[in-house]
């Protein structure tokens, strides 16, 4: 029996949902807004290959492929495109009245959205945006002066106050939606799933919720073990959140409901970076010393002579992922020890991280470059990887070394064999 929300393809006009970083159907504000339009729905996903990030591309392809199957069950075709111009051609040639997308966060994205708006407007097609990337919309927590919070502690207080009084609703308007699959449109072609790169974690909403349930089983130990990379006790949800495989609004309710306070702080900081992105133009920063970029390739290749840094960078290159503690350590080392401009590290992470999000990546690197204090690298290494397990996992040249030596092999130079690993740190650390 047809749902009360069902639409018929006999209507002359369509609503096009442009999926970007909201590759899901549950609590999808764009889909719910499309249902409210009252016209039959079609979908499109544009593959972003500009960063050359193969791990992220493979993850998004898997997520989009699963989304296409689920949407087909609701009678909605999902088209794959290589550029926004293809979106315009599809919209103009398919009697689309409105295009709905998840709102972007950075200046570069906003400029591209504005250009697309002009192109669609030439065809009389409306372009609208909804918040699907963060728990609260960017304007929800704006102070009275109209300027976004720049202090995280104040933002966190405002976020928690609003959540306690006005938690974001979980819209279920799409849950029962069905429409006949459009027969008057060309069948969508499925994107290739792989170019030989397979992400460490499988993309898609099913895998996302499975990973969340796995995390909940060990969440009682999160506060104790979250800062030890070799123990793998983080939630591993960032890639799913940034691709939109699950709703940040739903996860916020889960985190608060299970009293995962420190984990929820990470979700709040994610919102903080998303709303802060528009306060900074995407210009090249002046921090760092451009002459020190000669150190950049050593940092990228994991050949600085600092085992914890090199193991981290090799892990990032191989897997597309890196523990949050090690991301901060590598960023601090590049910005403050090697004195390399932060935009170099920002671009490298953009190229490699499976969970790359432009606004969050930008926020983390700005924070790293602005820090006035940063940890002693040897002390930090012993604290985060006390028995050397993480270093041995990613630097086989040092796998034979005991815990007392593995983080500072240069101090035992001449008495140990490092099998070709740099004998001394690039930065002359004592």
CSV table of C-alpha atoms in Angstrom, one decimal:
chain,number,residue,atom,x,y,z
A,1,UNK,CA,0.0,0.0,0.0
A,2,UNK,CA,1.5,3.4,-1.0
A,3,UNK,CA,2.8,5.6,1.8
A,4,UNK,CA,1.2,8.9,2.6
A,5,UNK,CA,4.5,10.5,1.6
A,6,UNK,CA,4.6,8.8,-1.8
A,7,UNK,CA,5.1,10.9,-4.9
A,8,UNK,CA,4.2,9.8,-8.5
A,9,UNK,CA,6.5,10.2,-11.5
A,10,UNK,CA,3.6,11.5,-13.5
A,11,UNK,CA,4.4,15.0,-12.1
A,12,UNK,CA,6.2,17.2,-14.7
A,13,UNK,CA,8.9,18.4,-12.2
A,14,UNK,CA,11.5,16.7,-10.1
A,15,UNK,CA,13.4,17.6,-6.9
A,16,UNK,CA,17.1,16.7,-7.2
A,17,UNK,CA,19.0,15.9,-4.0
A,18,UNK,CA,22.7,16.5,-4.3
A,19,UNK,CA,24.5,14.2,-1.9
A,20,UNK,CA,27.9,15.6,-0.8
A,21,UNK,CA,28.9,14.7,2.8
A,22,UNK,CA,25.5,13.2,3.8
A,23,UNK,CA,25.7,9.8,2.2
A,24,UNK,CA,22.8,8.3,4.2
A,25,UNK,CA,19.0,8.2,4.4
A,26,UNK,CA,18.5,8.1,8.2
A,27,UNK,CA,18.1,11.7,9.6
A,28,UNK,CA,19.0,13.2,6.3
A,29,UNK,CA,17.7,16.8,6.2
A,30,UNK,CA,18.2,17.1,2.5
A,31,UNK,CA,16.0,14.1,1.8
A,32,UNK,CA,13.3,15.3,4.2
A,33,UNK,CA,13.3,18.7,2.6
A,34,UNK,CA,12.9,17.0,-0.8
A,35,UNK,CA,9.9,15.1,0.4
A,36,UNK,CA,8.4,18.3,1.6
A,37,UNK,CA,8.7,19.7,-1.9
A,38,UNK,CA,6.0,17.2,-3.0
A,39,UNK,CA,7.7,16.3,-6.3
A,40,UNK,CA,9.3,13.0,-7.3
A,41,UNK,CA,12.9,12.8,-6.1
A,42,UNK,CA,16.1,11.9,-8.0
A,43,UNK,CA,19.6,12.0,-6.5
A,44,UNK,CA,23.1,12.8,-7.7
A,45,UNK,CA,26.6,12.3,-6.2
A,46,UNK,CA,29.6,14.2,-7.6
A,47,UNK,CA,32.9,12.3,-7.1
A,48,UNK,CA,35.6,14.6,-5.7
A,49,UNK,CA,39.0,13.7,-6.9
A,50,UNK,CA,40.7,17.1,-6.8
A,51,UNK,CA,42.8,16.3,-3.7
A,52,UNK,CA,44.1,13.1,-5.3
A,53,UNK,CA,43.2,11.3,-2.0
A,54,UNK,CA,42.8,7.7,-3.1
A,55,UNK,CA,41.8,6.4,0.4
A,56,UNK,CA,39.0,8.9,0.7
A,57,UNK,CA,37.9,8.3,-2.9
A,58,UNK,CA,37.5,4.6,-2.3
A,59,UNK,CA,35.7,5.2,1.0
A,60,UNK,CA,33.2,7.6,-0.6
A,61,UNK,CA,32.7,5.2,-3.6
A,62,UNK,CA,31.7,2.4,-1.2
A,63,UNK,CA,29.4,4.7,0.7
A,64,UNK,CA,27.8,6.1,-2.4
A,65,UNK,CA,27.3,2.5,-3.8
A,66,UNK,CA,25.5,1.4,-0.7
A,67,UNK,CA,23.4,4.6,-0.7
A,68,UNK,CA,22.4,4.0,-4.4
A,69,UNK,CA,21.1,0.5,-3.4
A,70,UNK,CA,19.1,1.9,-0.5
A,71,UNK,CA,17.6,4.8,-2.5
A,72,UNK,CA,16.6,2.4,-5.3
A,73,UNK,CA,14.4,0.6,-2.7
A,74,UNK,CA,12.6,3.9,-2.3
A,75,UNK,CA,12.2,4.3,-6.0
A,76,UNK,CA,14.9,7.0,-6.2
A,77,UNK,CA,17.7,6.8,-8.8
A,78,UNK,CA,21.2,8.0,-7.7
A,79,UNK,CA,23.3,9.4,-10.6
A,80,UNK,CA,27.1,9.7,-10.4
A,81,UNK,CA,28.8,12.7,-11.9
A,82,UNK,CA,32.4,13.9,-12.3
A,83,UNK,CA,31.7,17.7,-12.0
A,84,UNK,CA,29.0,20.3,-11.1
A,85,UNK,CA,28.5,21.0,-14.9
A,86,UNK,CA,27.2,17.4,-15.2
A,87,UNK,CA,24.8,18.2,-12.3
A,88,UNK,CA,23.5,21.2,-14.2
A,89,UNK,CA,23.0,19.2,-17.4
A,90,UNK,CA,21.1,16.5,-15.5
A,91,UNK,CA,18.9,19.1,-13.8
A,92,UNK,CA,18.2,21.0,-16.9
A,93,UNK,CA,17.4,17.9,-18.9
A,94,UNK,CA,15.3,16.2,-16.4
A,95,UNK,CA,12.7,18.9,-15.6
A,96,UNK,CA,14.2,19.5,-12.1
A,97,UNK,CA,12.6,22.4,-10.3
A,98,UNK,CA,14.7,22.4,-7.1
A,99,UNK,CA,18.2,21.2,-6.2
A,100,UNK,CA,18.7,20.6,-2.4
A,101,UNK,CA,22.2,19.9,-0.9
A,102,UNK,CA,23.9,19.8,2.5
A,103,UNK,CA,25.4,23.2,3.3
A,104,UNK,CA,29.1,23.6,2.9
A,105,UNK,CA,31.5,25.2,5.4
A,106,UNK,CA,34.6,26.7,3.8
A,107,UNK,CA,35.1,29.8,1.6
A,108,UNK,CA,36.3,27.7,-1.3
A,109,UNK,CA,33.1,25.5,-1.1
A,110,UNK,CA,30.9,28.6,-0.8
A,111,UNK,CA,32.5,30.2,-3.9
A,112,UNK,CA,31.8,27.0,-5.9
A,113,UNK,CA,28.3,26.8,-4.6
A,114,UNK,CA,27.7,30.4,-5.6
A,115,UNK,CA,28.9,29.7,-9.1
A,116,UNK,CA,26.6,26.7,-9.3
A,117,UNK,CA,23.7,28.8,-8.1
A,118,UNK,CA,24.3,31.2,-11.1
A,119,UNK,CA,24.4,28.3,-13.6
A,120,UNK,CA,21.2,26.7,-12.2
A,121,UNK,CA,19.4,30.1,-12.1
A,122,UNK,CA,20.0,30.4,-15.9
A,123,UNK,CA,17.6,27.4,-16.2
A,124,UNK,CA,15.1,28.6,-13.7
A,125,UNK,CA,16.2,26.0,-11.2
A,126,UNK,CA,16.3,26.8,-7.5
A,127,UNK,CA,19.3,25.8,-5.3
A,128,UNK,CA,18.8,25.5,-1.5
A,129,UNK,CA,20.9,24.2,1.3
A,130,UNK,CA,20.2,22.4,4.6
A,131,UNK,CA,22.4,21.6,7.6
A,132,UNK,CA,23.5,17.9,7.5
A,133,UNK,CA,27.2,18.0,8.5
A,134,UNK,CA,27.0,19.3,12.1
A,135,UNK,CA,24.7,18.9,15.1
A,136,UNK,CA,23.7,22.5,15.0
A,137,UNK,CA,23.5,24.9,12.1
A,138,UNK,CA,26.3,27.5,11.9
A,139,UNK,CA,23.8,30.2,12.9
A,140,UNK,CA,22.2,28.3,15.8
A,141,UNK,CA,25.0,29.2,18.3
A,142,UNK,CA,26.0,32.6,17.1
A,143,UNK,CA,26.3,35.1,19.9
A,144,UNK,CA,24.3,38.4,20.0
A,145,UNK,CA,27.1,40.3,18.2
A,146,UNK,CA,26.6,38.0,15.2
A,147,UNK,CA,30.2,36.7,15.2
A,148,UNK,CA,30.9,33.0,15.6
A,149,UNK,CA,32.6,31.8,18.8
A,150,UNK,CA,36.3,31.7,18.4
A,151,UNK,CA,37.0,30.2,21.9
A,152,UNK,CA,36.2,26.5,22.2
A,153,UNK,CA,35.2,26.6,25.9
A,154,UNK,CA,32.6,29.3,25.3
A,155,UNK,CA,31.4,27.4,22.2
A,156,UNK,CA,31.1,24.2,24.2
A,157,UNK,CA,29.1,25.9,26.9
A,158,UNK,CA,26.7,27.4,24.3
A,159,UNK,CA,26.5,24.0,22.5
A,160,UNK,CA,25.6,22.1,25.7
A,161,UNK,CA,23.1,24.7,26.9
A,162,UNK,CA,21.3,24.5,23.6
A,163,UNK,CA,21.4,20.7,23.4
A,164,UNK,CA,19.9,20.5,26.9
A,165,UNK,CA,17.1,22.9,26.1
A,166,UNK,CA,16.5,22.3,22.3
A,167,UNK,CA,18.1,19.0,21.1
A,168,UNK,CA,17.9,18.7,17.4
A,169,UNK,CA,15.0,16.6,16.2
A,170,UNK,CA,15.4,13.3,14.4
A,171,UNK,CA,13.2,13.7,11.3
A,172,UNK,CA,11.5,10.5,10.1
A,173,UNK,CA,9.6,12.0,7.2
A,174,UNK,CA,11.6,10.0,4.7
A,175,UNK,CA,11.4,6.7,6.5
A,176,UNK,CA,8.1,5.7,4.9
A,177,UNK,CA,8.6,7.5,1.6
A,178,UNK,CA,8.2,5.5,-1.6
A,179,UNK,CA,7.8,6.5,-5.3
A,180,UNK,CA,7.6,4.5,-8.5
A,181,UNK,CA,11.1,4.3,-10.0
A,182,UNK,CA,11.2,6.9,-12.8
A,183,UNK,CA,11.0,5.1,-16.2
A,184,UNK,CA,11.2,8.3,-18.2
A,185,UNK,CA,14.8,9.0,-17.1
A,186,UNK,CA,18.0,7.2,-18.2
A,187,UNK,CA,19.2,4.6,-15.7
A,188,UNK,CA,22.1,5.7,-13.5
A,189,UNK,CA,25.5,4.2,-14.0
A,190,UNK,CA,27.3,2.9,-10.9
A,191,UNK,CA,30.7,4.4,-10.2
A,192,UNK,CA,33.7,2.1,-10.3
A,193,UNK,CA,34.2,0.9,-6.7
A,194,UNK,CA,38.0,0.7,-6.7
A,195,UNK,CA,41.2,1.8,-8.5
A,196,UNK,CA,43.2,-0.8,-6.6
A,197,UNK,CA,42.8,1.1,-3.3
A,198,UNK,CA,40.6,-0.4,-0.6
A,199,UNK,CA,40.0,1.6,2.6
A,200,UNK,CA,40.9,0.1,5.9
A,201,UNK,CA,37.3,0.7,7.1
A,202,UNK,CA,34.5,-0.1,4.7
A,203,UNK,CA,32.3,2.9,3.8
A,204,UNK,CA,28.6,3.1,4.1
A,205,UNK,CA,25.9,3.5,6.8
A,206,UNK,CA,25.7,-0.2,7.6
A,207,UNK,CA,29.5,-0.4,8.4
A,208,UNK,CA,29.2,2.9,10.3
A,209,UNK,CA,26.5,1.7,12.7
A,210,UNK,CA,28.3,-1.6,13.1
A,211,UNK,CA,31.5,0.3,14.1
A,212,UNK,CA,29.5,2.4,16.6
A,213,UNK,CA,28.1,-0.7,18.3
A,214,UNK,CA,31.6,-2.2,18.5
A,215,UNK,CA,32.8,1.0,20.2
A,216,UNK,CA,30.0,1.0,22.7
A,217,UNK,CA,31.1,-2.4,23.9
A,218,UNK,CA,34.5,-1.0,25.0
A,219,UNK,CA,33.4,2.6,25.7
A,220,UNK,CA,33.8,2.1,29.5
A,221,UNK,CA,37.6,2.1,28.9
A,222,UNK,CA,37.6,5.0,26.5
A,223,UNK,CA,38.9,7.6,28.9
A,224,UNK,CA,41.7,5.4,30.1
A,225,UNK,CA,42.9,4.0,26.8
A,226,UNK,CA,42.0,6.6,24.2
A,227,UNK,CA,45.5,8.2,24.1
A,228,UNK,CA,47.4,5.0,23.4
A,229,UNK,CA,47.6,4.4,19.6
A,230,UNK,CA,48.6,0.8,19.8
A,231,UNK,CA,45.4,-0.1,21.8
A,232,UNK,CA,42.9,1.1,19.2
A,233,UNK,CA,40.4,2.3,21.7
A,234,UNK,CA,39.0,5.3,19.8
A,235,UNK,CA,35.6,5.2,18.2
A,236,UNK,CA,36.9,5.3,14.6
A,237,UNK,CA,33.8,7.3,13.6
A,238,UNK,CA,35.4,10.3,12.0
A,239,UNK,CA,35.5,8.9,8.4
A,240,UNK,CA,31.8,8.0,8.7
A,241,UNK,CA,30.9,11.3,10.2
A,242,UNK,CA,32.7,13.3,7.6
A,243,UNK,CA,31.2,11.3,4.7
A,244,UNK,CA,27.8,11.7,6.3
A,245,UNK,CA,27.3,7.9,6.5
A,246,UNK,CA,25.5,8.6,9.8
A,247,UNK,CA,24.0,11.7,11.3
A,248,UNK,CA,26.0,13.8,13.8
A,249,UNK,CA,22.7,14.7,15.4
A,250,UNK,CA,22.0,11.0,16.2
A,251,UNK,CA,25.5,10.4,17.4
A,252,UNK,CA,25.3,13.4,19.7
A,253,UNK,CA,22.2,11.9,21.3
A,254,UNK,CA,24.0,8.5,21.6
A,255,UNK,CA,27.1,10.0,23.2
A,256,UNK,CA,25.1,12.1,25.7
A,257,UNK,CA,22.7,9.3,26.4
A,258,UNK,CA,25.6,6.9,27.2
A,259,UNK,CA,27.3,9.6,29.2
A,260,UNK,CA,30.4,9.5,27.0
A,261,UNK,CA,31.4,13.1,28.0
A,262,UNK,CA,35.0,13.2,26.7
A,263,UNK,CA,34.0,11.5,23.5
A,264,UNK,CA,31.1,13.9,23.0
A,265,UNK,CA,33.6,16.8,23.5
A,266,UNK,CA,35.3,15.6,20.2
A,267,UNK,CA,31.9,15.8,18.5
A,268,UNK,CA,31.5,19.4,19.8
A,269,UNK,CA,35.0,20.4,18.7
A,270,UNK,CA,34.1,19.0,15.3
A,271,UNK,CA,31.1,21.4,15.2
A,272,UNK,CA,33.3,24.2,16.4
A,273,UNK,CA,35.7,23.8,13.5
A,274,UNK,CA,32.9,23.6,11.0
A,275,UNK,CA,31.3,26.8,12.2
A,276,UNK,CA,34.7,28.5,12.5
A,277,UNK,CA,35.8,27.7,8.9
A,278,UNK,CA,34.0,30.7,7.4
A,279,UNK,CA,35.8,33.1,9.8
A,280,UNK,CA,39.0,32.4,7.9
A,281,UNK,CA,39.7,32.9,4.2
A,282,UNK,CA,41.5,30.0,2.5
A,283,UNK,CA,44.7,32.0,2.2
A,284,UNK,CA,48.3,30.8,2.6
A,285,UNK,CA,49.3,31.4,6.2
A,286,UNK,CA,52.5,33.2,7.1
A,287,UNK,CA,53.5,31.0,10.0
A,288,UNK,CA,56.6,28.9,9.7
A,289,UNK,CA,59.8,29.4,7.7
A,290,UNK,CA,59.4,28.7,4.0
A,291,UNK,CA,63.2,27.9,3.8
A,292,UNK,CA,62.6,24.9,6.0
A,293,UNK,CA,60.4,23.2,3.4
A,294,UNK,CA,63.4,21.0,2.7
A,295,UNK,CA,62.5,19.1,5.8
A,296,UNK,CA,59.0,18.5,4.4
A,297,UNK,CA,59.8,15.5,2.3
A,298,UNK,CA,61.6,13.8,5.2
A,299,UNK,CA,58.5,14.3,7.4
A,300,UNK,CA,56.2,13.0,4.6
A,301,UNK,CA,58.3,9.9,4.0
A,302,UNK,CA,58.8,9.0,7.7
A,303,UNK,CA,62.5,9.6,7.6
A,304,UNK,CA,63.0,12.4,10.2
A,305,UNK,CA,64.9,10.1,12.6
A,306,UNK,CA,62.2,10.6,15.2
A,307,UNK,CA,60.6,7.1,15.5
A,308,UNK,CA,57.2,8.1,16.8
A,309,UNK,CA,56.8,10.8,14.1
A,310,UNK,CA,58.1,8.5,11.3
A,311,UNK,CA,55.9,5.6,12.4
A,312,UNK,CA,52.9,7.9,12.4
A,313,UNK,CA,53.6,9.3,8.9
A,314,UNK,CA,54.2,5.8,7.5
A,315,UNK,CA,50.9,4.7,9.1
A,316,UNK,CA,49.1,7.6,7.5
A,317,UNK,CA,50.5,7.0,4.1
A,318,UNK,CA,49.8,3.2,4.2
A,319,UNK,CA,46.3,3.2,5.8
A,320,UNK,CA,44.8,6.7,5.3
A,321,UNK,CA,44.2,6.9,9.0
A,322,UNK,CA,46.1,8.2,12.1
A,323,UNK,CA,45.3,8.3,15.8
A,324,UNK,CA,44.2,11.8,17.0
A,325,UNK,CA,47.1,12.0,19.5
A,326,UNK,CA,49.6,11.3,16.8
A,327,UNK,CA,48.0,13.8,14.4
A,328,UNK,CA,48.6,16.5,17.0
A,329,UNK,CA,52.1,15.3,17.6
A,330,UNK,CA,53.0,15.3,13.9
A,331,UNK,CA,51.5,18.7,13.4
A,332,UNK,CA,53.3,20.2,16.4
A,333,UNK,CA,56.6,18.7,15.2
A,334,UNK,CA,56.2,20.1,11.6
A,335,UNK,CA,55.0,23.5,12.7
A,336,UNK,CA,57.2,24.2,15.7
A,337,UNK,CA,60.3,21.9,15.5
A,338,UNK,CA,60.8,21.8,11.8
A,339,UNK,CA,59.3,25.3,11.3
A,340,UNK,CA,57.6,24.3,8.1
A,341,UNK,CA,54.5,26.5,7.2
A,342,UNK,CA,51.4,24.7,8.3
A,343,UNK,CA,49.7,24.8,4.9
A,344,UNK,CA,52.2,22.2,3.7
A,345,UNK,CA,51.1,19.8,6.4
A,346,UNK,CA,47.5,20.7,5.9
A,347,UNK,CA,47.8,19.8,2.2
A,348,UNK,CA,49.5,16.5,2.9
A,349,UNK,CA,46.8,15.4,5.3
A,350,UNK,CA,44.2,16.4,2.8
A,351,UNK,CA,45.8,14.1,0.3
A,352,UNK,CA,46.0,11.1,2.6
A,353,UNK,CA,43.3,11.1,5.3
A,354,UNK,CA,40.3,8.9,4.6
A,355,UNK,CA,38.3,11.1,7.0
A,356,UNK,CA,39.5,14.3,5.4
A,357,UNK,CA,37.1,17.2,5.7
A,358,UNK,CA,38.4,20.6,4.6
A,359,UNK,CA,37.0,22.7,7.5
A,360,UNK,CA,38.1,20.2,10.2
A,361,UNK,CA,41.6,19.7,8.7
A,362,UNK,CA,42.0,23.5,8.4
A,363,UNK,CA,40.9,24.0,12.0
A,364,UNK,CA,43.2,21.3,13.4
A,365,UNK,CA,46.2,22.8,11.6
A,366,UNK,CA,45.4,26.3,12.6
A,367,UNK,CA,45.2,25.1,16.2
A,368,UNK,CA,48.6,23.3,15.9
A,369,UNK,CA,50.3,26.4,14.4
A,370,UNK,CA,48.9,28.7,17.1
A,371,UNK,CA,49.9,26.6,20.1
A,372,UNK,CA,52.5,28.3,22.3
A,373,UNK,CA,53.5,25.2,24.1
A,374,UNK,CA,54.1,21.8,22.7
A,375,UNK,CA,55.4,18.5,24.2
A,376,UNK,CA,58.9,17.3,24.4
A,377,UNK,CA,59.0,14.7,21.6
A,378,UNK,CA,60.8,12.0,23.4
A,379,UNK,CA,58.6,12.3,26.5
A,380,UNK,CA,55.5,12.3,24.4
A,381,UNK,CA,56.6,9.2,22.6
A,382,UNK,CA,57.2,7.2,25.8
A,383,UNK,CA,53.8,8.4,27.1
A,384,UNK,CA,51.7,7.5,24.0
A,385,UNK,CA,53.6,4.3,23.1
A,386,UNK,CA,55.3,3.2,26.3
A,387,UNK,CA,56.4,-0.3,25.1
A,388,UNK,CA,57.1,0.8,21.5
A,389,UNK,CA,54.4,-1.4,20.0
A,390,UNK,CA,53.2,1.3,17.5
A,391,UNK,CA,56.7,2.1,16.4
A,392,UNK,CA,57.6,-1.5,15.8
A,393,UNK,CA,54.4,-2.0,13.8
A,394,UNK,CA,55.4,0.7,11.3
A,395,UNK,CA,59.2,0.8,11.4
A,396,UNK,CA,60.5,-2.7,10.9
A,397,UNK,CA,64.0,-1.4,10.9
A,398,UNK,CA,63.7,-0.8,14.6
A,399,UNK,CA,61.5,-3.8,15.6
A,400,UNK,CA,64.4,-5.5,17.4
A,401,UNK,CA,65.0,-2.6,19.8
A,402,UNK,CA,63.9,-2.7,23.4
A,403,UNK,CA,61.4,-0.2,24.8
A,404,UNK,CA,64.1,1.8,26.6
A,405,UNK,CA,65.9,2.5,23.2
A,406,UNK,CA,63.2,2.4,20.5
A,407,UNK,CA,62.0,6.0,20.8
A,408,UNK,CA,65.5,7.6,21.0
A,409,UNK,CA,67.8,5.3,19.0
A,410,UNK,CA,70.2,8.2,18.4
A,411,UNK,CA,71.2,8.1,22.0
A,412,UNK,CA,72.6,4.6,21.5
A,413,UNK,CA,74.2,5.4,18.1
A,414,UNK,CA,77.2,3.1,17.5
A,415,UNK,CA,76.0,0.4,19.8
A,416,UNK,CA,72.8,-0.6,17.9
A,417,UNK,CA,72.0,-1.5,14.3
A,418,UNK,CA,69.1,0.6,12.9
A,419,UNK,CA,69.2,-1.2,9.5
A,420,UNK,CA,69.3,2.0,7.4
A,421,UNK,CA,67.0,4.0,9.6
A,422,UNK,CA,68.4,7.6,10.1
A,423,UNK,CA,71.1,7.5,12.8
A,424,UNK,CA,70.3,11.1,14.0
A,425,UNK,CA,67.2,13.3,14.1
A,426,UNK,CA,66.8,15.8,11.3
A,427,UNK,CA,66.2,18.6,13.8
A,428,UNK,CA,69.1,17.8,16.1
A,429,UNK,CA,67.0,16.8,19.1
A,430,UNK,CA,69.1,15.9,22.1
